[in-house]
PDB file of C-alpha atoms in Angstrom:
ATOM      1  CA  MET V 874       0.041  -0.106   0.076  1.00 53.00           C
ATOM      2  CA  TRP V 875       1.331   3.427  -1.233  1.00 56.00           C
ATOM      3  CA  ARG V 876       1.432   6.122   1.616  1.00 70.00           C
ATOM      4  CA  PRO V 877       0.812   9.481   0.462  1.00 65.00           C
ATOM      5  CA  SER V 878       4.488  10.789   1.170  1.00 71.00           C
ATOM      6  CA  ASP V 879       5.667   7.712  -1.328  1.00 72.00           C
ATOM      7  CA  ARG V 880       3.643   9.293  -4.140  1.00 73.00           C
ATOM      8  CA  ILE V 881       4.949  12.931  -3.372  1.00 80.00           C
ATOM      9  CA  ILE V 882       8.500  11.640  -3.227  1.00 83.00           C
ATOM     10  CA  LEU V 883       8.398   9.752  -6.337  1.00 79.00           C
ATOM     11  CA  ALA V 884       6.587  12.464  -8.089  1.00 82.00           C
ATOM     12  CA  LEU V 885       9.128  14.937  -7.010  1.00 87.00           C
ATOM     13  CA  ARG V 886      12.059  12.878  -8.049  1.00 86.00           C
ATOM     14  CA  VAL V 887      10.836  11.957 -11.605  1.00 86.00           C
ATOM     15  CA  SER V 888       9.478  15.579 -12.258  1.00 90.00           C
ATOM     16  CA  LEU V 889      12.823  17.193 -10.974  1.00 92.00           C
ATOM     17  CA  PHE V 890      14.793  14.916 -13.530  1.00 92.00           C
ATOM     18  CA  GLY V 891      12.584  16.058 -16.223  1.00 92.00           C
ATOM     19  CA  PHE V 892      12.651  19.734 -15.262  1.00 95.00           C
ATOM     20  CA  ILE V 893      16.439  19.842 -15.199  1.00 94.00           C
ATOM     21  CA  VAL V 894      17.270  18.014 -18.302  1.00 92.00           C
ATOM     22  CA  ASN V 895      14.851  20.146 -20.282  1.00 93.00           C
ATOM     23  CA  CYS V 896      15.779  23.585 -18.641  1.00 95.00           C
ATOM     24  CA  LYS V 897      18.170  24.789 -21.259  1.00 95.00           C
ATOM     25  CA  PRO V 898      18.577  28.598 -21.808  1.00 96.00           C
ATOM     26  CA  SER V 899      20.482  28.217 -25.005  1.00 95.00           C
ATOM     27  CA  GLU V 900      17.711  26.400 -26.992  1.00 94.00           C
ATOM     28  CA  PRO V 901      15.823  29.301 -28.459  1.00 93.00           C
ATOM     29  CA  PHE V 902      18.897  30.691 -29.489  1.00 95.00           C
ATOM     30  CA  LEU V 903      20.330  27.680 -31.454  1.00 95.00           C
ATOM     31  CA  SER V 904      19.863  28.841 -35.066  1.00 94.00           C
ATOM     32  CA  LEU V 905      21.467  32.225 -34.011  1.00 93.00           C
ATOM     33  CA  TYR V 906      24.292  30.674 -32.291  1.00 95.00           C
ATOM     34  CA  LEU V 907      24.981  28.186 -35.280  1.00 96.00           C
ATOM     35  CA  ASN V 908      24.847  31.140 -37.545  1.00 95.00           C
ATOM     36  CA  GLN V 909      26.837  33.742 -35.960  1.00 93.00           C
ATOM     37  CA  THR V 910      29.251  31.694 -33.803  1.00 94.00           C
ATOM     38  CA  LYS V 911      29.792  28.731 -35.609  1.00 95.00           C
ATOM     39  CA  ARG V 912      29.486  30.464 -39.078  1.00 95.00           C
ATOM     40  CA  LEU V 913      27.089  28.174 -40.571  1.00 96.00           C
ATOM     41  CA  THR V 914      24.911  29.281 -43.265  1.00 95.00           C
ATOM     42  CA  GLU V 915      21.072  28.902 -43.266  1.00 95.00           C
ATOM     43  CA  GLU V 916      21.332  26.342 -46.163  1.00 96.00           C
ATOM     44  CA  GLN V 917      23.933  24.381 -44.445  1.00 96.00           C
ATOM     45  CA  LEU V 918      21.624  23.998 -41.365  1.00 95.00           C
ATOM     46  CA  ALA V 919      18.813  23.369 -43.258  1.00 95.00           C
ATOM     47  CA  THR V 920      20.055  20.751 -45.358  1.00 95.00           C
ATOM     48  CA  GLN V 921      23.463  19.317 -43.702  1.00 96.00           C
ATOM     49  CA  VAL V 922      22.977  19.754 -39.956  1.00 96.00           C
ATOM     50  CA  PHE V 923      19.469  19.762 -38.649  1.00 96.00           C
ATOM     51  CA  PRO V 924      18.168  16.533 -40.684  1.00 96.00           C
ATOM     52  CA  TRP V 925      20.675  14.538 -38.665  1.00 95.00           C
ATOM     53  CA  SER V 926      18.492  14.978 -35.490  1.00 94.00           C
ATOM     54  CA  TYR V 927      15.620  13.106 -37.406  1.00 92.00           C
ATOM     55  CA  VAL V 928      18.040  10.477 -38.515  1.00 93.00           C
ATOM     56  CA  GLY V 929      19.115   9.809 -34.778  1.00 90.00           C
ATOM     57  CA  THR V 930      15.407   9.838 -33.750  1.00 93.00           C
ATOM     58  CA  PHE V 931      14.459   7.296 -36.352  1.00 92.00           C
ATOM     59  CA  ALA V 932      17.319   4.984 -36.377  1.00 93.00           C
ATOM     60  CA  LEU V 933      17.395   4.520 -32.525  1.00 93.00           C
ATOM     61  CA  LEU V 934      13.596   4.745 -31.480  1.00 91.00           C
ATOM     62  CA  VAL V 935      13.062   0.945 -32.167  1.00 92.00           C
ATOM     63  CA  PRO V 936      16.518  -0.086 -30.548  1.00 94.00           C
ATOM     64  CA  PHE V 937      16.406   2.039 -27.541  1.00 94.00           C
ATOM     65  CA  GLY V 938      12.800   0.773 -26.961  1.00 91.00           C
ATOM     66  CA  LEU V 939      13.716  -2.743 -27.166  1.00 93.00           C
ATOM     67  CA  ALA V 940      16.651  -1.945 -24.849  1.00 94.00           C
ATOM     68  CA  ALA V 941      14.493  -0.573 -22.243  1.00 90.00           C
ATOM     69  CA  GLU V 942      12.396  -3.651 -22.159  1.00 87.00           C
ATOM     70  CA  VAL V 943      15.485  -6.072 -22.106  1.00 90.00           C
ATOM     71  CA  ILE V 944      17.775  -4.186 -19.557  1.00 89.00           C
ATOM     72  CA  GLY V 945      15.446  -1.829 -18.281  1.00 87.00           C
ATOM     73  CA  CYS V 946      14.459   1.873 -18.320  1.00 89.00           C
ATOM     74  CA  ARG V 947      17.287   3.299 -16.091  1.00 91.00           C
ATOM     75  CA  PRO V 948      20.254   2.222 -18.225  1.00 93.00           C
ATOM     76  CA  VAL V 949      18.543   3.524 -21.329  1.00 94.00           C
ATOM     77  CA  ILE V 950      17.854   6.892 -19.573  1.00 94.00           C
ATOM     78  CA  PHE V 951      21.454   6.904 -18.476  1.00 95.00           C
ATOM     79  CA  ALA V 952      22.395   6.539 -22.161  1.00 95.00           C
ATOM     80  CA  GLY V 953      20.226   9.273 -23.187  1.00 94.00           C
ATOM     81  CA  LEU V 954      22.092  11.525 -20.582  1.00 94.00           C
ATOM     82  CA  LEU V 955      25.204  10.640 -22.182  1.00 95.00           C
ATOM     83  CA  CYS V 956      23.793  11.623 -25.472  1.00 95.00           C
ATOM     84  CA  ARG V 957      22.839  14.863 -24.178  1.00 94.00           C
ATOM     85  CA  GLU V 958      26.337  15.366 -22.743  1.00 95.00           C
ATOM     86  CA  ALA V 959      27.555  14.850 -26.216  1.00 96.00           C
ATOM     87  CA  THR V 960      25.268  17.247 -27.811  1.00 96.00           C
ATOM     88  CA  ARG V 961      26.524  19.925 -25.319  1.00 95.00           C
ATOM     89  CA  ILE V 962      30.127  19.215 -25.901  1.00 96.00           C
ATOM     90  CA  LEU V 963      29.852  19.171 -29.589  1.00 97.00           C
ATOM     91  CA  LEU V 964      27.921  22.680 -29.433  1.00 96.00           C
ATOM     92  CA  ILE V 965      30.405  24.258 -27.644  1.00 96.00           C
ATOM     93  CA  PHE V 966      33.650  22.713 -29.052  1.00 97.00           C
ATOM     94  CA  GLY V 967      32.587  21.320 -32.252  1.00 96.00           C
ATOM     95  CA  GLU V 968      33.431  23.097 -35.643  1.00 95.00           C
ATOM     96  CA  GLY V 969      32.281  22.577 -39.112  1.00 96.00           C
ATOM     97  CA  VAL V 970      29.295  20.874 -40.777  1.00 96.00           C
ATOM     98  CA  GLY V 971      30.437  17.316 -39.817  1.00 96.00           C
ATOM     99  CA  GLN V 972      30.719  17.651 -35.977  1.00 97.00           C
ATOM    100  CA  LEU V 973      27.662  19.794 -35.903  1.00 97.00           C
ATOM    101  CA  ALA V 974      25.687  17.096 -37.658  1.00 97.00           C
ATOM    102  CA  LEU V 975      27.148  14.507 -35.309  1.00 97.00           C
ATOM    103  CA  MET V 976      25.866  17.016 -32.799  1.00 96.00           C
ATOM    104  CA  GLN V 977      22.253  16.723 -34.078  1.00 97.00           C
ATOM    105  CA  LEU V 978      22.534  13.112 -34.435  1.00 96.00           C
ATOM    106  CA  ALA V 979      23.406  12.795 -30.689  1.00 96.00           C
ATOM    107  CA  TYR V 980      20.596  15.264 -30.017  1.00 95.00           C
ATOM    108  CA  GLY V 981      18.054  12.846 -31.788  1.00 95.00           C
ATOM    109  CA  ALA V 982      19.184  10.017 -29.673  1.00 94.00           C
ATOM    110  CA  GLY V 983      18.799  12.034 -26.645  1.00 92.00           C
ATOM    111  CA  ALA V 984      15.281  12.923 -27.697  1.00 92.00           C
ATOM    112  CA  VAL V 985      14.385   9.188 -28.292  1.00 93.00           C
ATOM    113  CA  VAL V 986      15.099   8.573 -24.623  1.00 93.00           C
ATOM    114  CA  ASP V 987      12.190  10.971 -23.535  1.00 92.00           C
ATOM    115  CA  ALA V 988       9.857   8.196 -24.474  1.00 90.00           C
ATOM    116  CA  ILE V 989      11.617   6.054 -22.020  1.00 92.00           C
ATOM    117  CA  TYR V 990      11.609   8.571 -19.511  1.00 91.00           C
ATOM    118  CA  PHE V 991       7.929   9.111 -19.646  1.00 90.00           C
ATOM    119  CA  ALA V 992       7.495   4.958 -19.570  1.00 88.00           C
ATOM    120  CA  TYR V 993       9.593   5.061 -16.482  1.00 88.00           C
ATOM    121  CA  VAL V 994       6.723   5.702 -13.967  1.00 85.00           C
ATOM    122  CA  TYR V 995       4.925   2.631 -15.208  1.00 86.00           C
ATOM    123  CA  ALA V 996       7.682   0.437 -13.968  1.00 84.00           C
ATOM    124  CA  VAL V 997       8.116   2.225 -10.393  1.00 83.00           C
ATOM    125  CA  ALA V 998       4.417   2.782  -9.453  1.00 81.00           C
ATOM    126  CA  PRO V 999       1.178   0.812  -9.144  1.00 80.00           C
ATOM    127  CA  SER V1000      -1.289   1.300 -11.677  1.00 81.00           C
ATOM    128  CA  ASP V1001      -3.606   3.590  -9.603  1.00 82.00           C
ATOM    129  CA  GLU V1002      -0.788   5.999  -9.624  1.00 82.00           C
ATOM    130  CA  PHE V1003       0.029   6.267 -13.318  1.00 86.00           C
ATOM    131  CA  ALA V1004      -2.469   9.057 -13.921  1.00 88.00           C
ATOM    132  CA  MET V1005      -0.915  11.316 -11.296  1.00 87.00           C
ATOM    133  CA  LEU V1006       2.895  10.356 -12.198  1.00 87.00           C
ATOM    134  CA  THR V1007       2.035  10.960 -16.046  1.00 91.00           C
ATOM    135  CA  SER V1008       0.729  14.254 -15.596  1.00 91.00           C
ATOM    136  CA  ALA V1009       3.767  15.179 -13.105  1.00 90.00           C
ATOM    137  CA  VAL V1010       6.422  13.847 -15.778  1.00 91.00           C
ATOM    138  CA  LEU V1011       4.899  15.706 -18.481  1.00 94.00           C
ATOM    139  CA  ALA V1012       4.240  18.944 -16.832  1.00 94.00           C
ATOM    140  CA  ALA V1013       7.856  18.980 -15.455  1.00 94.00           C
ATOM    141  CA  TYR V1014       9.158  18.222 -18.839  1.00 94.00           C
ATOM    142  CA  HIS V1015       7.449  21.120 -20.494  1.00 96.00           C
ATOM    143  CA  ALA V1016       8.045  23.567 -17.532  1.00 97.00           C
ATOM    144  CA  GLY V1017      11.582  22.676 -18.002  1.00 95.00           C
ATOM    145  CA  ASN V1018      11.603  23.909 -21.442  1.00 95.00           C
ATOM    146  CA  VAL V1019       9.287  26.883 -20.668  1.00 97.00           C
ATOM    147  CA  VAL V1020      11.489  28.200 -17.917  1.00 97.00           C
ATOM    148  CA  GLY V1021      14.761  27.485 -19.858  1.00 96.00           C
ATOM    149  CA  SER V1022      13.497  29.618 -22.527  1.00 96.00           C
ATOM    150  CA  LEU V1023      12.189  32.511 -20.637  1.00 97.00           C
ATOM    151  CA  LEU V1024      15.672  32.531 -18.567  1.00 96.00           C
ATOM    152  CA  GLY V1025      17.498  32.581 -21.801  1.00 95.00           C
ATOM    153  CA  GLU V1026      15.253  35.542 -23.026  1.00 94.00           C
ATOM    154  CA  MET V1027      15.645  37.419 -19.903  1.00 95.00           C
ATOM    155  CA  LEU V1028      19.525  37.008 -19.934  1.00 93.00           C
ATOM    156  CA  ILE V1029      19.716  38.121 -23.458  1.00 93.00           C
ATOM    157  CA  SER V1030      17.178  41.159 -23.362  1.00 90.00           C
ATOM    158  CA  TRP V1031      17.728  42.557 -20.029  1.00 90.00           C
ATOM    159  CA  ILE V1032      20.565  41.420 -18.045  1.00 92.00           C
ATOM    160  CA  MET V1033      23.540  40.525 -20.542  1.00 91.00           C
ATOM    161  CA  PRO V1034      22.362  42.029 -23.705  1.00 89.00           C
ATOM    162  CA  ALA V1035      26.094  41.841 -24.978  1.00 89.00           C
ATOM    163  CA  TRP V1036      25.442  38.267 -25.372  1.00 89.00           C
ATOM    164  CA  ARG V1037      23.214  38.630 -28.170  1.00 87.00           C
ATOM    165  CA  SER V1038      26.187  38.923 -30.498  1.00 88.00           C
ATOM    166  CA  ASP V1039      27.661  35.666 -28.934  1.00 91.00           C
ATOM    167  CA  THR V1040      25.464  33.365 -27.145  1.00 94.00           C
ATOM    168  CA  THR V1041      28.063  30.911 -26.177  1.00 94.00           C
ATOM    169  CA  PRO V1042      27.550  31.708 -22.318  1.00 95.00           C
ATOM    170  CA  LEU V1043      23.890  30.442 -22.769  1.00 95.00           C
ATOM    171  CA  PHE V1044      25.271  27.224 -24.157  1.00 95.00           C
ATOM    172  CA  TYR V1045      27.619  26.867 -21.146  1.00 95.00           C
ATOM    173  CA  MET V1046      24.649  27.320 -18.698  1.00 94.00           C
ATOM    174  CA  SER V1047      22.694  24.460 -20.637  1.00 95.00           C
ATOM    175  CA  TRP V1048      25.822  22.289 -20.419  1.00 94.00           C
ATOM    176  CA  ALA V1049      25.814  23.105 -16.593  1.00 92.00           C
ATOM    177  CA  GLY V1050      22.666  21.261 -16.667  1.00 89.00           C
ATOM    178  CA  CYS V1051      23.995  17.751 -17.487  1.00 89.00           C
ATOM    179  CA  PRO V1052      25.685  17.007 -14.418  1.00 90.00           C
ATOM    180  CA  LEU V1053      22.683  18.247 -12.385  1.00 92.00           C
ATOM    181  CA  GLY V1054      20.601  15.998 -14.591  1.00 90.00           C
ATOM    182  CA  LEU V1055      22.802  13.054 -13.595  1.00 91.00           C
ATOM    183  CA  LEU V1056      22.508  13.971  -9.848  1.00 92.00           C
ATOM    184  CA  ALA V1057      18.609  14.075 -10.428  1.00 91.00           C
ATOM    185  CA  PHE V1058      18.955  10.533 -12.415  1.00 91.00           C
ATOM    186  CA  MET V1059      20.738   9.157  -9.338  1.00 90.00           C
ATOM    187  CA  ALA V1060      17.773   9.807  -7.315  1.00 86.00           C
ATOM    188  CA  LEU V1061      15.362   7.886  -9.219  1.00 85.00           C
ATOM    189  CA  SER V1062      14.443   4.818  -7.671  1.00 77.00           C
ATOM    190  CA  PRO V1063      15.462   1.608  -9.454  1.00 76.00           C
ATOM    191  CA  PRO V1064      12.187  -0.023 -11.018  1.00 72.00           C
ATOM    192  CA  PRO V1065      10.925  -2.882  -8.766  1.00 64.00           C
ATOM    193  CA  ARG V1066       9.675  -4.597 -11.955  1.00 55.00           C
ATOM    194  CA  GLN V1067      10.474  -4.439 -15.650  1.00 55.00           C
ATOM    195  CA  LEU V1068       8.082  -2.890 -18.100  1.00 51.00           C
ATOM    196  CA  GLN V1069       5.591  -5.404 -19.355  1.00 55.00           C
ATOM    197  CA  HIS V1070       6.919  -7.023 -22.571  1.00 53.00           C
ATOM    198  CA  SER V1071       5.032  -5.631 -25.566  1.00 52.00           C
ATOM    199  CA  LEU V1072       6.099  -8.278 -27.941  1.00 49.00           C
TER     200      LEU V1072
END
């Protein structure tokens, strides 16, 4: 029998993870950064860089989903964190179309793992908690996106307007979220059971 405190603690843990990994103040400025700082043209972004995120997503959706069923959600979520880390490192230190296309491939892989994160609650809670936990996970996930975007806009528009000509500091701030996401990940409970096999 679940106590109300168990429900609240689990909801906070899974929500905090989703909020932290999605709170990236650099995201609204990605194209600006790639144009101004990395010196890529709009055509290069549209045809040689951004499409690789879709390649990563489509290529890894089924393998990551199967891996979650075989080895569990937590290892796959951890792999997604490593992909997010690779994305941030390549964004900051990568140069040229090839490395930044690889960055988008890593981003696509990290995005695939979001589906595993959403399903994680079904492996750690009884079915009567699914609706509440699903709501908490999705709310925190989107709140992270909104807060990160607002923070980035606030910094660029009011606090540090000089950053508009070089938004690199925002990307370092987003990179700082990776180790925080790892700490939040470590607070996630190991599932007492595997997801129910769908095959």
